[in-house]
Short mmCIF file of C-alpha atoms and ligand atoms in Angstrom, two decimals:
data_model
loop_
_atom_site.label_atom_id
_atom_site.label_comp_id
_atom_site.label_asym_id
_atom_site.label_seq_id
_atom_site.Cartn_x
_atom_site.Cartn_y
_atom_site.Cartn_z
CA MET A 1339 -65.90 -42.51 30.10
CA LYS A 1340 -63.56 -40.98 32.62
CA LYS A 1341 -62.03 -44.06 34.99
CA TYR A 1342 -60.17 -41.32 37.47
CA THR A 1343 -60.87 -38.08 39.65
CA VAL A 1344 -59.78 -35.47 38.57
CA VAL A 1345 -58.70 -33.45 42.47
CA SER A 1346 -56.29 -30.67 42.91
CA VAL A 1347 -53.33 -31.72 45.41
CA SER A 1348 -53.87 -31.33 48.41
CA GLU A 1349 -57.60 -32.87 47.92
CA PHE A 1350 -55.39 -35.89 47.40
CA TRP A 1351 -53.87 -35.86 49.92
CA SER A 1352 -57.32 -35.24 52.21
CA ARG A 1353 -58.01 -38.60 50.51
CA LYS A 1354 -54.50 -40.03 50.72
CA LYS A 1355 -54.47 -39.56 54.54
CA LEU A 1356 -58.22 -41.55 54.55
CA LYS A 1357 -56.80 -44.58 53.71
CA LEU A 1358 -53.75 -44.13 55.76
CA LYS A 1359 -56.12 -43.99 58.67
CA VAL A 1360 -58.00 -47.61 57.39
CA GLU A 1361 -54.43 -49.09 56.68
CA LYS A 1362 -52.82 -48.25 60.08
CA VAL A 1363 -56.05 -49.68 61.65
CA LEU A 1364 -55.17 -52.91 59.40
CA ASN A 1365 -52.00 -52.54 60.92
CA ASP A 1366 -53.20 -52.89 64.20
CA ALA A 1367 -55.38 -55.99 62.70
CA VAL A 1368 -52.20 -57.66 61.19
CA ASN A 1369 -50.55 -57.50 64.85
CA ASP A 1370 -53.03 -59.04 66.98
CA GLY A 1371 -53.13 -61.43 64.20
CA PHE A 1372 -49.56 -62.08 65.51
CA GLU A 1373 -50.74 -62.21 68.89
CA ILE A 1374 -53.02 -64.53 68.19
CA ILE A 1375 -50.40 -66.82 66.03
CA LYS A 1376 -49.28 -67.93 69.42
CA LYS A 1377 -52.82 -69.56 70.08
CA ILE A 1378 -54.13 -70.91 66.90
CA LYS A 1379 -51.01 -70.15 64.62
CA ILE A 1380 -52.66 -72.06 61.14
CA ILE A 1381 -56.21 -69.86 61.29
CA SER A 1382 -53.95 -66.13 62.51
CA ILE A 1383 -51.37 -67.07 59.16
CA PHE A 1384 -54.18 -67.10 56.79
CA LEU A 1385 -56.45 -64.67 57.94
CA SER A 1386 -53.05 -61.79 59.05
CA GLY A 1387 -52.35 -62.71 55.21
CA VAL A 1388 -55.31 -61.81 53.71
CA LEU A 1389 -54.73 -58.39 55.64
CA LEU A 1390 -52.49 -58.27 54.09
CA GLY A 1391 -53.26 -58.15 51.19
CA CYS A 1392 -56.32 -55.95 51.00
CA ILE A 1393 -52.99 -53.85 52.83
CA SER A 1394 -51.42 -53.81 49.37
CA CYS A 1395 -54.44 -53.34 47.19
CA PHE A 1396 -54.62 -50.38 48.98
CA GLN A 1397 -51.40 -49.37 48.43
CA ASN A 1398 -51.46 -50.36 45.19
CA ARG A 1399 -54.06 -49.65 43.93
CA ASN A 1400 -55.68 -45.70 44.99
CA PHE A 1401 -52.90 -43.54 44.97
CA ASP A 1402 -51.39 -43.98 41.27
CA PHE A 1403 -51.94 -40.77 40.25
CA VAL A 1404 -51.02 -38.54 37.56
CA ILE A 1405 -49.47 -34.86 36.92
CA GLU A 1406 -50.68 -33.51 33.94
CA ASN A 1407 -49.40 -30.84 31.27
CA VAL A 1408 -46.60 -29.11 33.88
CA LYS A 1409 -43.63 -28.35 32.50
CA LEU A 1410 -40.79 -30.29 33.55
CA PHE A 1411 -36.80 -29.83 34.71
CA ASP A 1412 -35.80 -33.09 34.62
CA GLY A 1413 -32.48 -32.46 36.28
CA ASN A 1414 -30.96 -32.31 33.45
CA ASN A 1415 -33.67 -30.57 30.27
CA VAL A 1416 -36.47 -28.56 30.39
CA PHE A 1417 -39.85 -30.26 29.17
CA GLU A 1418 -42.95 -27.10 28.55
CA HIS A 1419 -45.31 -29.45 28.88
CA ALA A 1420 -45.19 -32.91 30.86
CA ASN A 1421 -46.64 -35.94 32.68
CA VAL A 1422 -45.94 -37.44 34.69
CA TYR A 1423 -47.23 -40.94 36.23
CA VAL A 1424 -46.73 -41.83 39.69
CA LYS A 1425 -47.47 -45.70 40.84
CA ASP A 1426 -46.25 -48.16 43.18
CA GLY A 1427 -44.56 -45.27 44.32
CA LEU A 1428 -42.05 -44.51 41.75
CA ILE A 1429 -41.99 -42.91 38.81
CA ALA A 1430 -44.53 -45.14 36.59
CA GLN A 1431 -44.18 -42.96 33.19
CA ILE A 1432 -43.02 -39.66 31.95
CA ASP A 1433 -45.00 -37.89 28.41
CA THR A 1434 -43.76 -35.62 27.35
CA PHE A 1435 -45.16 -35.43 24.16
CA LYS A 1436 -49.05 -35.16 25.29
CA THR A 1437 -49.88 -38.75 23.98
CA LYS A 1438 -51.63 -40.09 26.96
CA ILE A 1439 -50.99 -41.73 29.71
CA ASP A 1440 -51.00 -45.75 29.67
CA GLY A 1441 -51.74 -47.14 32.22
CA LYS A 1442 -54.85 -47.21 35.06
CA TYR A 1443 -54.56 -44.04 37.05
CA ASN A 1444 -56.94 -42.69 39.88
CA TYR A 1445 -56.03 -39.78 40.51
CA LEU A 1446 -54.47 -36.49 38.00
CA ILE A 1447 -53.47 -33.63 39.48
CA SER A 1448 -53.36 -30.14 37.54
CA GLY A 1449 -49.30 -29.07 36.85
CA HIS A 1450 -50.63 -25.95 35.02
CA ASN A 1451 -48.96 -22.94 35.18
CA LYS A 1452 -46.51 -25.21 37.81
CA THR A 1453 -42.93 -26.32 37.56
CA ILE A 1454 -41.96 -29.92 38.06
CA ILE A 1455 -37.81 -30.37 39.32
CA PRO A 1456 -36.58 -33.75 41.86
CA GLY A 1457 -35.58 -33.59 45.04
CA LEU A 1458 -33.10 -30.51 45.28
CA ILE A 1459 -29.54 -31.70 47.28
CA ASN A 1460 -27.49 -30.03 49.52
CA ALA A 1461 -23.61 -31.01 49.00
CA HIS A 1462 -22.55 -29.72 52.03
CA THR A 1463 -24.46 -30.51 55.50
CA HIS A 1464 -23.89 -31.39 59.08
CA PRO A 1465 -27.35 -32.54 60.57
CA GLN A 1466 -27.46 -32.38 64.42
CA SER A 1467 -31.36 -34.21 64.73
CA ARG A 1468 -33.47 -35.65 63.03
CA ARG A 1469 -35.34 -32.54 63.21
CA ASP A 1470 -32.72 -31.01 60.89
CA LEU A 1471 -33.04 -34.02 57.86
CA ASN A 1472 -37.34 -33.20 58.44
CA ASP A 1473 -36.57 -29.69 57.50
CA ALA A 1474 -34.97 -30.82 55.03
CA ALA A 1475 -36.93 -32.34 53.03
CA ARG A 1476 -40.21 -31.02 53.77
CA ALA A 1477 -37.72 -27.42 52.00
CA GLY A 1478 -37.40 -29.79 48.91
CA ILE A 1479 -34.50 -30.33 50.28
CA LEU A 1480 -34.25 -34.93 49.96
CA THR A 1481 -30.49 -35.83 50.27
CA VAL A 1482 -28.48 -34.65 52.51
CA PHE A 1483 -24.10 -34.65 52.29
CA ASP A 1484 -23.12 -34.49 56.21
CA LEU A 1485 -18.77 -34.06 55.57
CA LEU A 1486 -18.35 -34.91 59.02
CA ARG A 1487 -19.02 -37.31 61.48
CA ILE A 1488 -17.92 -37.68 64.95
CA ASP A 1489 -19.63 -39.19 66.68
CA GLU A 1490 -20.28 -42.47 63.89
CA ASP A 1491 -22.42 -44.59 66.17
CA SER A 1492 -25.31 -41.99 65.22
CA ILE A 1493 -24.66 -42.75 61.28
CA PRO A 1494 -27.18 -45.99 61.00
CA VAL A 1495 -30.41 -44.14 62.79
CA PHE A 1496 -29.09 -41.56 60.41
CA LYS A 1497 -29.72 -43.15 57.35
CA VAL A 1498 -32.09 -45.63 58.41
CA LEU A 1499 -34.41 -41.97 58.66
CA GLY A 1500 -33.06 -40.92 54.96
CA GLU A 1501 -34.82 -44.18 54.18
CA LYS A 1502 -37.92 -43.05 55.18
CA ALA A 1503 -40.23 -40.12 52.89
CA ASN A 1504 -40.70 -37.50 55.72
CA TYR A 1505 -36.71 -37.50 55.78
CA ALA A 1506 -33.61 -36.38 53.69
CA ASN A 1507 -31.60 -39.45 52.14
CA TYR A 1508 -28.42 -39.21 54.15
CA TYR A 1509 -24.75 -39.42 52.76
CA THR A 1510 -21.91 -39.04 55.42
CA ALA A 1511 -18.15 -39.14 55.01
CA GLY A 1512 -18.42 -39.77 59.43
CA ILE A 1513 -15.28 -38.84 61.09
CA GLY A 1514 -12.54 -36.90 58.57
CA ALA A 1515 -9.07 -36.90 58.32
CA ASP A 1516 -7.11 -34.23 60.45
CA MET A 1517 -3.59 -34.32 61.83
CA PRO A 1518 -4.44 -33.70 65.85
CA ASN A 1519 -3.58 -30.31 66.32
CA ALA A 1520 -5.71 -28.61 63.15
CA VAL A 1521 -8.79 -28.28 62.13
CA ILE A 1522 -11.49 -30.39 63.62
CA LYS A 1523 -9.04 -29.11 66.74
CA HIS A 1524 -10.33 -25.20 66.38
CA TYR A 1525 -13.89 -26.22 65.58
CA ILE A 1526 -14.21 -28.39 69.03
CA GLN A 1527 -11.39 -27.15 71.22
CA LYS A 1528 -9.57 -31.46 71.88
CA THR A 1529 -6.37 -32.57 70.47
CA ASN A 1530 -7.89 -34.42 67.24
CA PRO A 1531 -7.73 -38.22 68.69
CA TRP A 1532 -8.12 -39.79 64.23
CA ALA A 1533 -5.57 -38.51 63.41
CA PRO A 1534 -3.92 -41.17 60.74
CA LEU A 1535 0.09 -39.89 61.26
CA THR A 1536 1.20 -43.05 59.42
CA LYS A 1537 1.22 -44.80 55.56
CA LYS A 1538 -0.04 -47.59 57.81
CA GLY A 1539 -2.76 -45.15 60.08
CA VAL A 1540 -4.26 -43.63 57.28
CA GLU A 1541 -5.28 -47.65 55.64
CA LEU A 1542 -6.07 -48.71 59.18
CA PHE A 1543 -8.44 -45.57 59.18
CA ILE A 1544 -10.02 -46.21 56.05
CA ALA A 1545 -11.16 -49.26 57.14
CA ASP A 1546 -12.28 -47.93 60.91
CA ARG A 1547 -14.31 -46.22 58.21
CA ILE A 1548 -15.65 -48.28 56.24
CA LYS A 1549 -16.85 -50.21 58.73
CA SER A 1550 -18.62 -46.78 60.29
CA LYS A 1551 -20.53 -47.10 56.58
CA VAL A 1552 -19.24 -43.66 55.69
CA ASP A 1553 -20.16 -42.61 51.81
CA PHE A 1554 -16.82 -40.86 50.97
CA ILE A 1555 -13.79 -39.76 52.72
CA LYS A 1556 -13.36 -36.75 54.30
CA ILE A 1557 -9.86 -35.18 53.98
CA TYR A 1558 -9.25 -31.72 55.78
CA GLN A 1559 -5.71 -29.46 54.64
CA ASP A 1560 -5.80 -25.22 55.80
CA SER A 1561 -2.59 -23.97 56.36
CA ARG A 1562 -3.34 -20.91 58.79
CA LEU A 1563 -3.82 -24.37 61.61
CA PRO A 1564 -0.90 -25.01 63.20
CA GLU A 1565 -0.71 -28.10 61.72
CA LYS A 1566 -1.26 -29.82 58.29
CA PHE A 1567 -0.47 -33.47 56.70
CA SER A 1568 2.33 -34.16 54.54
CA ASP A 1569 2.42 -34.61 50.95
CA SER A 1570 3.08 -38.83 51.39
CA ILE A 1571 0.53 -38.89 53.96
CA PHE A 1572 -1.67 -36.71 51.70
CA ASP A 1573 -1.41 -38.41 48.56
CA LYS A 1574 -1.09 -41.62 50.28
CA LEU A 1575 -5.02 -40.86 51.80
CA ILE A 1576 -6.16 -40.05 48.28
CA SER A 1577 -5.02 -43.13 46.84
CA GLU A 1578 -5.93 -45.18 49.96
CA ALA A 1579 -10.12 -43.67 49.52
CA HIS A 1580 -9.64 -44.22 45.66
CA LYS A 1581 -8.49 -47.87 46.07
CA GLU A 1582 -11.90 -48.63 47.51
CA LYS A 1583 -14.18 -46.29 45.74
CA LEU A 1584 -15.12 -44.14 47.65
CA MET A 1585 -14.57 -39.35 47.08
CA ALA A 1586 -12.36 -37.97 48.77
CA VAL A 1587 -14.16 -34.85 49.74
CA VAL A 1588 -11.25 -32.32 50.48
CA HIS A 1589 -11.63 -29.14 52.94
CA SER A 1590 -9.73 -25.32 52.50
CA GLU A 1591 -10.72 -22.10 52.91
CA LEU A 1592 -7.33 -21.09 51.25
CA LEU A 1593 -6.76 -20.40 47.73
CA LYS A 1594 -3.27 -22.26 47.80
CA ASP A 1595 -5.22 -25.44 49.77
CA ALA A 1596 -7.71 -25.76 47.33
CA CYS A 1597 -4.69 -25.56 44.09
CA TYR A 1598 -3.06 -27.91 46.26
CA GLU A 1599 -6.05 -30.21 46.49
CA PHE A 1600 -6.39 -30.15 42.87
CA LYS A 1601 -3.49 -31.14 42.57
CA HIS A 1602 -3.14 -34.13 44.37
CA GLY A 1603 -5.75 -36.13 43.29
CA ALA A 1604 -8.82 -34.76 45.80
CA ASP A 1605 -12.17 -35.03 44.01
CA ILE A 1606 -14.17 -32.72 45.63
CA ILE A 1607 -13.35 -29.15 46.78
CA ALA A 1608 -15.57 -28.11 49.78
CA HIS A 1609 -15.68 -24.25 50.15
CA ALA A 1610 -14.37 -22.31 47.80
CA TRP A 1611 -11.92 -19.17 49.06
CA PHE A 1612 -12.11 -15.95 50.13
CA ASP A 1613 -8.75 -15.04 50.51
CA SER A 1614 -7.94 -13.97 46.89
CA LEU A 1615 -8.61 -14.04 43.05
CA ILE A 1616 -7.75 -17.58 41.19
CA THR A 1617 -4.86 -17.06 38.31
CA ASN A 1618 -6.30 -17.91 34.66
CA ASN A 1619 -2.88 -20.24 34.05
CA GLU A 1620 -4.47 -22.36 37.27
CA LEU A 1621 -8.44 -22.59 35.65
CA LYS A 1622 -6.98 -23.76 32.81
CA LYS A 1623 -5.37 -26.62 34.73
CA TRP A 1624 -8.74 -27.45 36.44
CA GLU A 1625 -10.62 -27.76 33.01
CA GLN A 1626 -8.46 -30.67 32.84
CA ARG A 1627 -10.17 -33.52 34.51
CA ASN A 1628 -13.26 -34.08 36.75
CA PHE A 1629 -12.95 -32.24 39.02
CA TYR A 1630 -16.02 -30.93 40.98
CA ILE A 1631 -16.67 -27.31 44.25
CA ILE A 1632 -19.57 -27.63 46.37
CA PRO A 1633 -18.56 -23.17 47.08
CA THR A 1634 -21.08 -22.37 50.18
CA LEU A 1635 -21.23 -19.17 49.54
CA LEU A 1636 -23.71 -17.51 51.77
CA VAL A 1637 -21.73 -18.47 55.17
CA HIS A 1638 -18.43 -16.17 54.04
CA VAL A 1639 -20.69 -13.31 53.00
CA SER A 1640 -22.38 -13.87 56.65
CA ILE A 1641 -19.29 -14.63 58.40
CA LYS A 1642 -17.30 -11.37 55.94
CA LYS A 1643 -20.74 -9.22 56.88
CA GLN A 1644 -20.05 -10.09 60.69
CA LEU A 1645 -17.00 -10.71 61.66
CA ASN A 1646 -15.10 -9.67 59.11
CA PRO A 1647 -12.24 -11.20 59.12
CA LYS A 1648 -8.15 -10.78 58.72
CA SER A 1649 -7.71 -14.14 56.56
CA TYR A 1650 -11.02 -13.02 54.12
CA THR A 1651 -10.05 -9.82 51.92
CA LEU A 1652 -11.41 -10.87 48.88
CA THR A 1653 -14.93 -9.30 49.01
CA GLU A 1654 -18.01 -10.37 48.75
CA GLU A 1655 -18.80 -9.93 44.71
CA GLN A 1656 -15.48 -10.27 44.65
CA MET A 1657 -15.78 -14.20 46.53
CA ILE A 1658 -19.43 -14.29 43.82
CA ASN A 1659 -17.57 -13.60 41.26
CA GLU A 1660 -14.95 -16.31 41.86
CA ILE A 1661 -17.99 -18.58 41.05
CA GLY A 1662 -19.02 -16.75 38.52
CA ARG A 1663 -15.09 -17.51 37.24
CA LEU A 1664 -15.44 -20.94 37.60
CA TYR A 1665 -18.82 -21.59 35.56
CA LYS A 1666 -18.21 -20.02 32.64
CA ALA A 1667 -14.63 -21.76 32.93
CA GLY A 1668 -16.44 -24.95 32.99
CA ILE A 1669 -15.85 -26.17 36.35
CA THR A 1670 -19.03 -28.32 38.17
CA ILE A 1671 -20.59 -26.22 41.32
CA VAL A 1672 -21.98 -28.12 43.53
CA ALA A 1673 -24.59 -26.47 45.28
CA GLY A 1674 -23.42 -26.76 49.56
CA SER A 1675 -24.26 -24.60 52.48
CA ASP A 1676 -22.33 -25.89 55.50
CA SER A 1677 -25.52 -25.91 56.94
CA PRO A 1678 -25.96 -25.89 60.64
CA ALA A 1679 -22.13 -23.63 60.96
CA ASP A 1680 -23.08 -20.35 60.93
CA ASN A 1681 -26.81 -20.80 62.78
CA LEU A 1682 -27.62 -21.40 58.66
CA ASN A 1683 -31.13 -23.82 58.59
CA PHE A 1684 -31.27 -26.56 56.90
CA THR A 1685 -34.76 -24.40 54.75
CA THR A 1686 -34.32 -21.49 53.28
CA ASP A 1687 -30.99 -20.59 53.40
CA PHE A 1688 -30.38 -23.19 50.91
CA TYR A 1689 -32.54 -21.52 48.32
CA LYS A 1690 -30.57 -18.46 49.75
CA GLU A 1691 -27.34 -19.67 48.49
CA LEU A 1692 -28.39 -21.28 45.59
CA GLU A 1693 -29.36 -17.45 44.71
CA LEU A 1694 -25.97 -16.20 45.21
CA TYR A 1695 -25.04 -18.31 42.15
CA ALA A 1696 -27.50 -16.65 40.13
CA ARG A 1697 -25.98 -13.46 41.38
CA ALA A 1698 -21.84 -15.78 39.70
CA GLY A 1699 -23.93 -15.47 36.22
CA MET A 1700 -25.15 -18.89 36.50
CA THR A 1701 -28.41 -20.25 34.09
CA THR A 1702 -31.22 -21.23 36.33
CA ILE A 1703 -31.26 -24.20 34.68
CA ASP A 1704 -27.27 -24.94 35.88
CA VAL A 1705 -28.06 -23.15 39.03
CA LEU A 1706 -30.65 -26.30 39.56
CA LYS A 1707 -28.51 -28.69 37.92
CA SER A 1708 -25.95 -27.92 40.78
CA ALA A 1709 -28.24 -28.82 43.28
CA THR A 1710 -29.86 -32.08 41.91
CA ILE A 1711 -27.56 -33.71 39.10
CA ASN A 1712 -23.95 -32.54 39.64
CA PRO A 1713 -24.09 -33.47 43.07
CA SER A 1714 -25.08 -36.63 42.14
CA LYS A 1715 -22.23 -36.93 39.42
CA ALA A 1716 -19.90 -35.89 42.06
CA PHE A 1717 -20.56 -38.19 44.43
CA LYS A 1718 -21.33 -40.61 41.70
CA ILE A 1719 -25.25 -41.21 43.00
CA LYS A 1720 -27.06 -42.17 40.37
CA ASP A 1721 -30.87 -42.67 41.86
CA LYS A 1722 -30.54 -39.11 43.39
CA GLY A 1723 -31.38 -34.84 41.80
CA ILE A 1724 -32.90 -37.12 38.60
CA ILE A 1725 -36.83 -37.53 37.37
CA LYS A 1726 -36.79 -40.46 35.96
CA GLU A 1727 -38.84 -43.06 34.64
CA GLY A 1728 -38.15 -46.57 37.21
CA LEU A 1729 -36.87 -43.89 40.41
CA SER A 1730 -38.56 -43.47 42.89
CA ALA A 1731 -40.86 -40.49 42.84
CA ASP A 1732 -39.95 -37.68 44.88
CA PHE A 1733 -40.15 -34.34 43.45
CA VAL A 1734 -40.99 -30.72 44.14
CA LEU A 1735 -43.98 -28.91 42.17
CA ILE A 1736 -43.15 -25.30 42.40
CA ASN A 1737 -46.32 -22.95 42.02
CA GLY A 1738 -45.40 -20.61 39.14
CA ASP A 1739 -42.46 -21.29 36.52
CA LEU A 1740 -39.42 -21.59 38.89
CA LEU A 1741 -37.50 -21.85 34.85
CA ASN A 1742 -38.08 -17.85 34.51
CA ASP A 1743 -37.46 -16.94 38.28
CA MET A 1744 -35.68 -18.07 40.88
CA LYS A 1745 -37.09 -16.41 43.33
CA LYS A 1746 -39.65 -18.97 42.67
CA ILE A 1747 -38.37 -21.58 44.92
CA TYR A 1748 -39.62 -19.95 47.69
CA GLU A 1749 -43.25 -20.90 46.75
CA ILE A 1750 -43.41 -25.32 46.94
CA GLU A 1751 -46.33 -26.21 46.55
CA SER A 1752 -45.84 -29.34 47.63
CA VAL A 1753 -43.31 -32.00 48.03
CA TRP A 1754 -43.05 -35.59 47.11
CA LYS A 1755 -40.76 -38.21 48.44
CA LYS A 1756 -41.85 -41.82 47.52
CA GLY A 1757 -45.31 -41.49 45.72
CA THR A 1758 -46.33 -39.61 48.86
CA ARG A 1759 -46.55 -36.14 49.86
CA ILE A 1760 -44.70 -35.13 52.12
CA LYS A 1761 -45.28 -31.31 52.68
ZN1 LIG B 2656 -18.89 -28.13 56.76
#
């Protein structure tokens, strides 16, 4: 006897919406219950308890489901056929051997001719509003890294939003470390007041970022601009970040600055370069330790096309090939778009960035890793960009075989966060 209902994704969702309405009515009733508490404490506490119990019944029992017979990329590996069991908003079980799913579930969604992948991660963004986090989430980008947030008072707001199903998870550097007359001044047109100028200043700078609850430290270095950090201050920034167990993410756009940052212990570089070709000798050095590159190729390519600035001496093809050379040398590529730089959006422009990595010669699985497991490793977060038993049910369901055709990324059927369909 069948104990579950076979449904399409949209049918499943319309049923769940109906239930959410019921939950809202119950929630309202609970709120009313709290009003009564003021007057008749004992009775209303009892009633509220009963109502809350009903709500948890709805949440726990009614919407456990299985996506059956789906092609699965879990962040590391590809499985041709898998059943993915979602219970209470978590991935309860992944079965890749076509055995039966243990446990009870109410809905069975066919994954035939579909691919399931983890929520994507855009490792270089600057969200300006809640809409950016919502747009990203609906495009399957369920985590974003914000590489400069001057207004640190807004960090808690973005973080609270990022916890919600409809918004991308949010990680930030807060204010970056930069000299007074350098990159930040170049972008915001006024002298940077947060520049750490002495070793003591560096300690205070990092302590302030910790107070603002940042997730990593951003350091700027651009030798085209009037000022850059001395070796001793740069080294102190890296060592102080590491002392506090924070990753040092560095900004540079020229190859010589990237080489400098590698040599001085940086963990992740926030852009590739557009001025010269890396030597094989340098590449050999980079292979020696974990060093991650966020190429932001799309923004480089599009600025080259529009403005052709003097320092952009590499051609579009050369910029793309550089990423291919890093990839072949075993350097880990971490996908990032730098949205909204150059008016790039928080949605499809990220897919375009990924397509450029494919053009650089990366295999589809490695392109997908660059937007899932690689950023998760680079930033040392364990529970994002991966589909794994026990983790939040955050994933993207795509029509067709994405592993055979990267273009299918534009054919997202549905996006799920915490087991809730958000698109
Ligand atoms: Zn940026």
